[in-house]
Amino acid sequence: MSAPTEDTSTMSPECALAHRPGYSKLHQDCRQTRDIPLPQSRGILLVPRCTCSHHRYTSPG
């Protein structure tokens, strides 16, 4: 039986890989620490922030 895995589909590539053994230091390379909105739009995100539980966000955006 294997351990439950975390859903990495909404994480940055760095954090998704950092959940694998031996790659934990990649969390510090994550660049998706805030939402990037699509220019001239309301509520549409060009790049959403990483949802990795490793990051400690103090406020949205």
Coordinates of C-alpha atoms in Angstrom, one line a residue, residues 2 12 21 24-25 33-34 41 45 53 56 60:
S2 CA 1.3 3.5 -0.8
S12 CA 3.8 25.4 -9.6
P21 CA 11.7 12.5 -2.3
S24 CA 12.2 19.3 -1.1
K25 CA 14.5 22.3 -1.6
T33 CA 3.6 33.3 -4.9
R34 CA 0.8 35.6 -6.0
S41 CA -9.9 41.8 -17.3
L45 CA -6.1 35.0 -13.8
S53 CA 0.7 24.1 1.7
R56 CA 2.6 30.8 4.1
P60 CA -4.6 36.8 -1.0

